[in-house]
Coordinates of C-alpha atoms and ligand atoms in Angstrom, one line a residue:
M5 CA 7.5 -34.7 -9.6
S6 CA 5.8 -32.6 -12.2
K7 CA 3.5 -29.6 -12.6
P8 CA 0.7 -31.6 -14.3
D9 CA 0.7 -34.0 -11.2
A10 CA 0.5 -31.0 -8.9
L11 CA -2.4 -29.6 -10.9
T12 CA -4.2 -32.9 -10.7
E13 CA -3.7 -33.3 -7.0
L14 CA -4.8 -29.8 -6.2
G15 CA -7.9 -30.2 -8.4
E16 CA -8.8 -33.4 -6.6
M17 CA -8.3 -31.7 -3.2
L18 CA -10.2 -28.4 -3.9
G19 CA -12.8 -29.4 -6.5
D20 CA -14.5 -26.3 -7.9
R21 CA -12.3 -24.1 -5.7
F22 CA -9.5 -24.8 -8.1
S23 CA -9.8 -22.9 -11.4
R24 CA -8.0 -23.1 -14.7
S25 CA -10.5 -21.0 -16.6
K26 CA -8.9 -18.3 -18.9
S27 CA -10.9 -15.5 -17.2
D28 CA -9.7 -16.5 -13.8
L29 CA -6.1 -16.9 -14.9
D30 CA -6.2 -13.5 -16.6
L31 CA -7.8 -11.9 -13.6
H32 CA -4.9 -13.2 -11.5
G33 CA -2.3 -12.2 -14.1
R34 CA -3.3 -8.6 -14.4
N35 CA -2.3 -5.6 -12.3
E36 CA -3.3 -2.0 -11.7
T37 CA -0.4 -0.4 -13.6
Y38 CA 1.7 -0.9 -16.8
F39 CA 3.0 -4.4 -16.3
P40 CA 2.1 -7.0 -18.9
L41 CA -0.4 -9.8 -18.3
L42 CA 1.5 -12.7 -16.5
P43 CA -1.1 -15.3 -15.6
P44 CA -0.5 -18.3 -13.2
D45 CA -1.2 -21.9 -14.2
A46 CA -4.1 -22.2 -11.9
V47 CA -5.9 -20.4 -9.1
A48 CA -6.7 -22.0 -5.7
Y49 CA -9.3 -20.7 -3.3
P50 CA -8.6 -22.1 0.1
E51 CA -11.0 -21.8 3.1
S52 CA -8.7 -22.7 6.0
T53 CA -5.0 -22.6 7.1
E54 CA -5.0 -26.4 6.8
E55 CA -5.9 -26.1 3.1
V56 CA -3.2 -23.5 2.5
S57 CA -0.7 -25.7 4.2
Q58 CA -1.8 -28.6 2.0
I59 CA -1.6 -26.5 -1.2
V60 CA 1.9 -25.4 -0.3
R61 CA 3.0 -29.0 0.5
I62 CA 1.8 -30.3 -2.8
C63 CA 3.5 -27.4 -4.7
A64 CA 6.7 -28.0 -2.8
A65 CA 6.6 -31.7 -3.6
H66 CA 6.3 -30.9 -7.3
G67 CA 8.5 -27.8 -7.5
V68 CA 5.6 -25.5 -8.5
P69 CA 5.6 -21.7 -7.5
V70 CA 3.1 -20.3 -5.1
I71 CA 1.9 -16.7 -5.2
G72 CA -0.4 -15.1 -2.6
W73 CA -3.3 -13.0 -4.0
G74 CA -5.2 -10.6 -1.8
R75 CA -7.1 -8.0 -4.0
G76 CA -4.5 -7.5 -6.7
T77 CA -4.3 -3.7 -6.0
S78 CA -0.6 -3.6 -5.6
L79 CA 1.1 -1.2 -8.0
E80 CA 4.5 -2.8 -8.8
G81 CA 3.4 -6.1 -10.3
H82 CA 3.9 -7.9 -7.0
A83 CA 1.4 -10.7 -7.4
L84 CA 2.1 -11.5 -11.1
A85 CA 3.1 -15.1 -11.8
L86 CA 6.5 -14.4 -13.3
K87 CA 7.4 -18.1 -13.4
G88 CA 3.8 -19.5 -13.6
G89 CA 2.5 -21.6 -10.7
I90 CA -0.5 -21.4 -8.4
S91 CA -2.1 -18.1 -7.4
V92 CA -3.5 -18.6 -3.9
D93 CA -6.5 -16.3 -3.7
F94 CA -7.5 -15.5 -0.1
S95 CA -11.0 -14.1 -0.9
R96 CA -12.7 -17.1 0.9
M97 CA -10.6 -16.5 4.0
N98 CA -12.2 -13.2 4.9
R99 CA -13.6 -13.6 8.4
V100 CA -13.1 -11.6 11.6
L101 CA -12.2 -14.3 14.0
K102 CA -12.1 -12.5 17.3
V103 CA -12.5 -8.9 18.5
H104 CA -11.0 -8.1 21.9
P105 CA -12.4 -4.6 22.6
E106 CA -10.9 -4.4 26.1
D107 CA -7.4 -5.0 24.6
M108 CA -8.1 -3.0 21.4
D109 CA -7.0 -5.8 19.1
V110 CA -8.7 -8.1 16.5
V111 CA -7.8 -11.4 14.9
V112 CA -8.7 -11.7 11.2
Q113 CA -8.2 -13.9 8.2
P114 CA -6.0 -12.4 5.4
G115 CA -8.6 -12.1 2.7
L116 CA -10.7 -9.6 4.8
T117 CA -10.5 -6.1 3.4
R118 CA -9.9 -3.0 5.5
E119 CA -13.3 -1.6 4.6
E120 CA -15.0 -4.9 5.6
L121 CA -13.1 -4.9 8.9
N122 CA -14.1 -1.3 9.7
R123 CA -17.8 -2.1 8.9
E124 CA -17.7 -5.0 11.3
L125 CA -16.0 -2.8 14.0
R126 CA -18.4 0.1 13.7
A127 CA -20.5 -0.8 16.8
T128 CA -17.4 -1.3 19.0
G129 CA -16.2 2.3 18.9
L130 CA -12.9 1.0 17.5
F131 CA -11.4 1.1 14.1
F132 CA -8.4 0.0 12.1
P133 CA -6.7 3.1 10.7
V134 CA -4.2 2.0 8.0
D135 CA -5.7 3.3 4.8
P136 CA -4.0 2.8 1.4
G137 CA -7.0 4.2 -0.4
A138 CA -7.7 1.0 -2.3
N139 CA -10.0 -1.5 -0.6
A140 CA -7.0 -3.9 -0.2
S141 CA -7.0 -7.2 1.8
L142 CA -5.3 -7.1 5.2
G143 CA -3.0 -10.0 4.2
G144 CA -1.9 -8.1 1.1
M145 CA -1.5 -4.9 3.2
A146 CA 0.7 -6.7 5.7
S147 CA 2.7 -8.3 2.8
T148 CA 3.4 -4.9 1.2
R149 CA 3.9 -3.1 4.6
A150 CA 1.2 -0.7 3.3
S151 CA 0.4 2.7 4.7
G152 CA -1.4 5.7 3.2
T153 CA -3.2 8.8 4.3
T154 CA -3.3 8.1 8.1
A155 CA 0.2 6.9 8.7
V156 CA 1.3 10.3 10.0
R157 CA -0.9 9.7 13.0
Y158 CA -1.4 5.9 13.4
G159 CA 1.7 4.4 11.7
T160 CA 2.0 1.8 8.9
M161 CA 1.2 -1.9 8.8
R162 CA 4.6 -2.4 10.6
E163 CA 3.3 -0.6 13.7
N164 CA -0.2 -2.1 13.6
V165 CA 0.4 -5.8 13.2
L166 CA 0.9 -7.5 16.5
G167 CA 1.2 -11.1 15.3
L168 CA 0.8 -13.5 12.4
E169 CA 0.1 -17.1 11.5
V170 CA 2.2 -18.0 8.5
V171 CA 2.4 -21.1 6.3
L172 CA 6.1 -21.6 5.4
A173 CA 7.4 -22.9 2.1
D174 CA 7.5 -26.5 3.3
G175 CA 3.9 -26.3 4.6
R176 CA 4.7 -25.9 8.3
V177 CA 2.4 -23.5 10.1
I178 CA 4.0 -21.0 12.6
R179 CA 2.8 -18.2 14.8
T180 CA 4.8 -15.0 15.3
G181 CA 4.1 -12.4 18.0
T182 CA 1.4 -12.4 20.7
R183 CA -1.5 -10.1 21.7
A184 CA 0.8 -8.3 24.1
R185 CA 1.5 -4.7 23.1
K186 CA 5.3 -5.3 23.4
S187 CA 7.7 -8.2 23.6
A188 CA 11.4 -8.7 23.9
A189 CA 11.3 -12.4 23.1
G190 CA 13.7 -13.1 20.2
Y191 CA 13.9 -12.2 16.6
D192 CA 11.1 -10.1 15.3
L193 CA 9.6 -12.6 12.9
T194 CA 6.4 -10.6 12.6
G195 CA 8.4 -7.7 11.2
L196 CA 10.2 -10.1 8.8
F197 CA 6.9 -11.3 7.2
V198 CA 5.4 -7.8 7.2
G199 CA 6.7 -6.4 3.9
A200 CA 8.0 -9.8 2.6
E201 CA 5.5 -9.7 -0.4
G202 CA 4.7 -13.4 -0.1
T203 CA 8.4 -14.4 -0.8
L204 CA 8.9 -16.1 2.6
G205 CA 5.5 -17.7 3.3
L206 CA 1.7 -17.2 3.1
I207 CA 0.0 -15.2 5.9
T208 CA -3.1 -17.1 7.1
E209 CA -4.1 -15.0 10.1
L210 CA -3.3 -11.6 11.5
T211 CA -3.6 -10.0 14.9
L212 CA -4.0 -6.2 14.5
K213 CA -4.0 -3.2 16.8
L214 CA -7.2 -1.2 16.9
H215 CA -7.7 2.4 17.8
G216 CA -10.6 4.3 19.4
Q217 CA -12.9 6.1 17.0
P218 CA -12.2 9.8 17.5
E219 CA -15.0 11.7 19.3
A220 CA -14.7 14.5 16.7
I221 CA -13.0 15.0 13.3
S222 CA -12.3 18.2 11.5
A223 CA -11.0 18.5 7.9
A224 CA -9.5 21.4 6.2
V225 CA -8.3 22.4 2.8
C226 CA -6.1 25.3 1.5
A227 CA -4.3 26.4 -1.6
F228 CA -0.8 27.8 -2.3
D229 CA 0.8 29.6 -5.2
E230 CA 3.9 27.5 -5.0
I231 CA 4.9 24.0 -3.7
G232 CA 7.6 25.3 -1.3
P233 CA 5.2 27.2 1.1
A234 CA 2.8 24.2 1.1
V235 CA 5.6 21.9 2.2
D236 CA 6.9 24.5 4.7
T237 CA 3.4 24.6 6.2
V238 CA 3.6 20.8 6.7
I239 CA 7.0 21.0 8.3
Q240 CA 6.0 23.8 10.7
T241 CA 2.7 22.0 11.6
I242 CA 4.8 18.9 12.6
Q243 CA 7.4 20.9 14.5
L244 CA 4.7 22.7 16.5
G245 CA 3.3 19.3 17.5
I246 CA -0.2 19.8 16.1
P247 CA -1.4 16.2 15.9
M248 CA -2.6 15.6 12.3
A249 CA -4.4 12.5 11.4
R250 CA -3.9 13.0 7.7
I251 CA -2.0 15.6 5.6
E252 CA -2.1 15.2 1.9
F253 CA -0.5 17.3 -0.8
V254 CA -1.9 17.6 -4.4
D255 CA -0.3 19.7 -7.1
A256 CA -2.0 21.9 -9.6
A257 CA -2.4 19.1 -12.2
T258 CA -4.1 16.9 -9.6
A259 CA -6.4 19.8 -8.6
A260 CA -7.4 20.1 -12.2
A261 CA -8.0 16.3 -12.3
F262 CA -10.3 16.6 -9.3
N263 CA -12.2 19.4 -11.1
S264 CA -12.9 17.4 -14.2
Y265 CA -13.4 14.0 -12.4
A266 CA -15.3 14.9 -9.3
G267 CA -16.8 18.3 -10.2
A268 CA -14.6 20.0 -7.6
E269 CA -14.1 23.7 -7.9
M270 CA -10.5 24.0 -6.8
P271 CA -8.1 26.6 -8.1
E272 CA -5.5 24.9 -10.2
K273 CA -2.8 25.4 -7.6
P274 CA -1.0 23.2 -5.1
H275 CA -3.3 22.2 -2.2
L276 CA -3.0 20.7 1.2
M277 CA -5.9 18.5 2.6
I278 CA -5.7 17.8 6.3
E279 CA -7.7 16.0 9.0
F280 CA -7.6 16.3 12.8
H281 CA -8.9 13.7 15.3
G282 CA -9.8 14.4 19.0
S283 CA -12.4 16.0 21.2
A284 CA -14.7 18.6 19.6
S285 CA -12.8 21.5 21.2
A286 CA -9.3 20.0 20.4
V287 CA -10.1 19.5 16.7
A288 CA -11.5 23.1 16.4
E289 CA -8.4 24.5 18.1
Q290 CA -6.1 22.4 15.9
A291 CA -7.8 23.5 12.7
E292 CA -7.5 27.2 13.8
S293 CA -3.8 26.8 14.7
F294 CA -3.2 25.1 11.3
G295 CA -5.1 28.0 9.6
Q296 CA -2.7 30.5 11.2
I297 CA 0.3 28.6 9.8
V298 CA -1.3 28.5 6.4
A299 CA -1.8 32.3 6.5
D300 CA 1.8 32.8 7.7
N301 CA 3.0 30.9 4.6
G302 CA 0.8 32.9 2.2
G303 CA -1.8 30.1 1.7
D304 CA -5.3 31.0 0.8
G305 CA -8.8 29.6 0.5
F306 CA -8.4 28.0 4.0
S307 CA -11.6 26.5 5.2
W308 CA -12.4 23.8 7.7
S309 CA -15.4 21.7 8.7
S310 CA -16.4 19.0 11.1
R311 CA -19.5 18.1 9.2
P312 CA -19.3 14.4 8.2
E313 CA -20.6 15.0 4.7
D314 CA -17.9 17.6 3.9
R315 CA -15.2 15.2 5.2
T316 CA -16.6 12.3 3.2
A317 CA -16.6 14.4 0.0
L318 CA -13.0 15.5 0.6
W319 CA -11.6 12.1 1.3
T320 CA -13.7 10.3 -1.4
M321 CA -12.2 12.7 -3.9
R322 CA -8.7 12.0 -2.5
H323 CA -9.2 8.3 -2.6
N324 CA -10.3 8.5 -6.2
A325 CA -7.2 10.6 -7.1
Y326 CA -5.6 7.8 -9.0
Y327 CA -8.6 7.4 -11.3
A328 CA -9.1 11.1 -11.5
C329 CA -5.5 11.5 -12.7
L330 CA -6.0 8.6 -15.2
G331 CA -8.9 10.6 -16.5
L332 CA -6.6 13.4 -17.5
R333 CA -5.5 11.2 -20.4
P334 CA -8.4 8.9 -21.4
G335 CA -7.2 5.4 -22.3
A336 CA -3.8 5.9 -20.5
T337 CA -2.1 3.5 -18.2
A338 CA 0.2 4.7 -15.4
L339 CA 3.6 4.2 -14.0
V340 CA 3.1 5.2 -10.3
T341 CA 6.2 6.4 -8.5
D342 CA 6.7 6.3 -4.7
M343 CA 9.5 8.6 -3.3
C344 CA 9.9 9.0 0.4
V345 CA 12.5 11.4 1.9
P346 CA 13.2 13.0 5.2
I347 CA 10.7 15.7 5.6
S348 CA 13.4 18.5 5.6
R349 CA 14.2 17.5 2.0
L350 CA 10.7 17.2 0.8
A351 CA 10.3 20.6 -0.8
E352 CA 13.4 20.1 -3.0
A353 CA 12.4 16.6 -3.8
V354 CA 8.9 17.7 -5.0
E355 CA 10.2 20.8 -6.9
E356 CA 13.0 18.9 -8.7
T357 CA 10.5 16.2 -9.7
R358 CA 8.0 18.7 -10.9
A359 CA 10.6 20.5 -13.0
D360 CA 11.9 17.1 -14.4
I361 CA 8.3 16.1 -15.4
A362 CA 7.7 19.5 -17.0
R363 CA 10.7 19.0 -19.2
S364 CA 9.4 15.6 -20.4
S365 CA 6.5 14.8 -22.8
I366 CA 4.7 12.7 -20.1
P367 CA 1.8 14.2 -18.1
G368 CA 2.6 13.5 -14.4
P369 CA 0.4 14.9 -11.6
I370 CA 2.0 14.7 -8.2
L371 CA 0.3 13.9 -4.9
G372 CA 1.3 12.4 -1.6
H373 CA 1.3 11.8 2.1
V374 CA 3.5 14.7 2.8
G375 CA 3.4 14.3 6.6
D376 CA 5.7 11.3 6.0
G377 CA 7.8 12.8 3.3
N378 CA 6.1 10.5 0.8
F379 CA 4.8 11.4 -2.6
H380 CA 3.8 9.9 -6.0
A381 CA 3.9 11.1 -9.6
I382 CA 1.3 9.4 -11.7
L383 CA 3.1 9.2 -15.1
L384 CA 0.4 8.7 -17.8
V385 CA 1.5 6.7 -20.8
E386 CA -0.3 5.4 -23.8
P387 CA -0.6 1.6 -23.6
G388 CA 1.7 -0.1 -26.0
N389 CA 3.8 3.1 -26.7
E390 CA 7.3 1.8 -25.9
A391 CA 8.9 5.2 -26.4
E392 CA 6.6 6.8 -23.8
L393 CA 7.1 3.9 -21.3
A394 CA 10.8 4.3 -21.7
E395 CA 10.6 8.0 -21.0
A396 CA 8.4 7.4 -18.0
K397 CA 10.8 4.8 -16.7
A398 CA 13.7 7.3 -17.1
L399 CA 11.7 9.9 -15.1
S400 CA 11.0 7.2 -12.4
H401 CA 14.6 6.2 -12.4
R402 CA 15.7 9.8 -11.7
M403 CA 13.1 10.0 -8.9
V404 CA 14.6 7.0 -7.3
E405 CA 18.1 8.4 -7.6
R406 CA 16.9 11.7 -6.1
A407 CA 15.3 9.9 -3.2
L408 CA 18.5 8.0 -2.4
R409 CA 20.6 11.2 -2.8
L410 CA 18.3 13.0 -0.3
G411 CA 18.6 10.3 2.3
G412 CA 15.3 8.6 1.4
T413 CA 14.0 5.3 0.1
V414 CA 13.1 4.0 -3.4
T415 CA 9.6 3.1 -2.1
G416 CA 7.7 4.6 0.9
E417 CA 4.7 2.3 0.8
H418 CA 4.1 0.5 -2.5
G419 CA 6.9 -2.0 -2.2
I420 CA 9.3 -3.7 -4.5
G421 CA 7.3 -6.2 -6.7
M422 CA 8.8 -6.3 -10.2
G423 CA 9.3 -2.5 -10.7
K424 CA 11.8 -1.7 -7.9
L425 CA 13.8 -4.9 -7.8
G426 CA 16.6 -3.3 -9.7
Y427 CA 17.1 -0.7 -7.0
M428 CA 17.4 -3.0 -4.0
E429 CA 21.2 -3.3 -4.1
E430 CA 21.6 0.4 -4.4
E431 CA 19.4 1.1 -1.4
H432 CA 20.6 -1.8 0.8
G433 CA 24.1 -2.7 -0.2
Q434 CA 25.3 -5.8 1.5
A435 CA 22.1 -6.0 3.5
W436 CA 20.4 -7.1 0.3
E437 CA 22.7 -10.2 0.2
V438 CA 21.5 -10.9 3.8
M439 CA 17.9 -10.8 2.7
G440 CA 18.9 -13.4 0.0
E441 CA 20.4 -15.6 2.8
I442 CA 17.1 -15.3 4.8
K443 CA 15.1 -16.3 1.7
R444 CA 17.3 -19.3 1.0
A445 CA 17.0 -20.4 4.7
L446 CA 13.2 -20.3 4.6
D447 CA 12.5 -21.1 0.9
P448 CA 15.5 -23.1 -0.4
S449 CA 13.7 -24.1 -3.6
A450 CA 12.7 -20.5 -4.3
L451 CA 9.0 -21.3 -4.8
M452 CA 7.3 -18.5 -2.8
N453 CA 6.5 -15.7 -5.3
P454 CA 9.7 -16.4 -7.3
G455 CA 11.6 -13.7 -9.2
K456 CA 10.8 -11.0 -6.6
M457 CA 12.6 -9.2 -3.7
V458 CA 16.0 -10.9 -3.4
P459 CA 19.1 -11.5 -5.5
G460 CA 19.0 -14.4 -7.9
N461 CA 15.5 -15.6 -6.8
Ligands
FAD519 C1 -5.9 3.6 -6.3 C2 -4.8 3.0 -5.5 C3 -4.3 3.7 -4.4 C4 -3.3 3.1 -3.6 N1 -2.8 3.8 -2.6 C5 -1.9 3.3 -1.8 C6 -1.4 4.0 -0.6 O1 -1.8 5.1 -0.4 N2 -0.6 3.3 0.2 C7 -0.2 2.0 0.0 O2 0.6 1.5 0.8 N3 -0.6 1.4 -1.1 C8 -1.4 1.9 -2.0 N4 -1.9 1.2 -3.0 C9 -1.3 -0.1 -3.3 C10 -2.1 -1.3 -2.8 O3 -3.4 -1.0 -2.4 C11 -1.3 -1.9 -1.6 O4 -0.1 -2.4 -2.0 C12 -2.0 -3.1 -0.9 O5 -1.3 -3.3 0.3 C13 -2.1 -4.3 -1.7 O6 -3.1 -5.2 -1.1 P1 -3.8 -6.3 -2.0 O7 -4.8 -7.1 -1.0 O8 -4.4 -5.8 -3.2 O9 -2.6 -7.3 -2.3 P2 -2.2 -7.9 -3.7 O10 -1.9 -6.9 -4.7 O11 -3.1 -9.0 -4.0 O12 -0.8 -8.6 -3.2 C14 0.3 -7.8 -2.8 C15 1.5 -8.7 -2.5 O13 1.2 -9.4 -1.3 C16 1.2 -10.8 -1.5 N5 0.2 -11.4 -0.7 C17 -1.2 -11.1 -0.8 N6 -1.8 -11.8 0.2 C18 -0.9 -12.5 0.8 C19 -0.9 -13.4 2.0 N7 -2.0 -13.7 2.6 N8 0.3 -13.9 2.4 C20 1.4 -13.6 1.8 N9 1.5 -12.8 0.7 C21 0.4 -12.2 0.3 C22 1.1 -11.0 -3.0 O14 1.8 -12.2 -3.4 C23 1.8 -9.7 -3.5 O15 3.2 -9.9 -3.5 C24 -2.9 1.8 -3.9 C25 -3.4 1.1 -4.9 C26 -4.4 1.6 -5.7 C27 -5.0 0.8 -6.8

């Protein structure tokens, strides 16, 4: 039993779909944020569930770690090879296997991205709504329990995954869930693997819920002098039952970033960006009702449009927000925070965070999916500047403490990875020990994405 033997066996099995080139290792050892390069020993590119099972069996026999790799867009160093091992890159398992339009579901391989899926679905009148901004893989999105701009209307990956095929740590292949919309049959194993970040097994197939493409869409934008009235507008819109498909908050610093990155002409003030889905008359009515709430809260510059080009411009700008914010400090890297609190505590959470960042030396634009009580500060630090990174981590730590104090969670959507591991006990108490027991039952040798998620892994 040895790592060199595992590498030899895998090389023989996969041929040129097994790589040890430096560029490939570096590509699979990097991440989008401030974590250091942590490359695996090799990268495998399977094309079928059988191959994934065989890779895992070989690794299990030789005690070699296995780390799933979707698109590498996760923000907490999730897919970094902390203990070396084999990065299993799913990019060659990227097919739509079966669309069931009548049941509004689809079966896909894990390497397919959400944008690829929606391109394939275009002619069916259906779409997959979960939208984390980045063009992530569906396997990676399930593994991080991703959400994003549309969760307020359509839910997160938790609500949109009906079933999975999973290769366990010993190479066995299991299926969880069915295509039925509900089931009372036993433990919810689908829910267990959604959000497990590859620490319990590798997802090789997903059955996903689809939704009808809305007949009409309207999008609106408005500005406020202060954060409080912007958040009050969100709360009142929810309380009045106006069905928003997206509602995004950006602060004055983010508006400034949009101006310089995308040539937007936004006043440098807090803004809300919102979208409604429905019939043509319903979305017009919803936009007007929302406009009234904006006016009641002292907002200005309210305008709405149902023209596709206006919407596309608005959401393209929002999707590029991370890169626009990075542009505020050329050459910077980012520590991206991810607070989520009950909506009634959102205004104080954002305001306390804004004041805390203002007292620091770190630039930190704030933006978020405020309909879910979820927001991010993008803390911009100079690469290699340890003092700045420490200051950003201290800000992030205080955000986490604030989230827990206000009844929220340490991560609304980005997940645990390496960055949030230290907060699991504080959020979950003894339940974190139970997570460790589940891990030991399913992966007794701790080979699936080791060093992540559970105590002592
Ligand atoms: C600009 C930007 C904006 C973002 N905005 C959002 C947002 O709004 N909401 C949000 O939720 N996220 C957001 N993210 C984070 C990121 O897009 C999500 O975490 C996404 O789900 C990661 O998918 P991925 O395919 O890149 O997975 P990866 O980063 O490759 O992997 C993520 C984790 O899943 C595991 N994994 C991957 N594939 C499998 C598999 N088949 N089986 C088992 N485990 C697997 C990996 O080991 C790792 O632990 C953003 C990222 C960027 C760069």
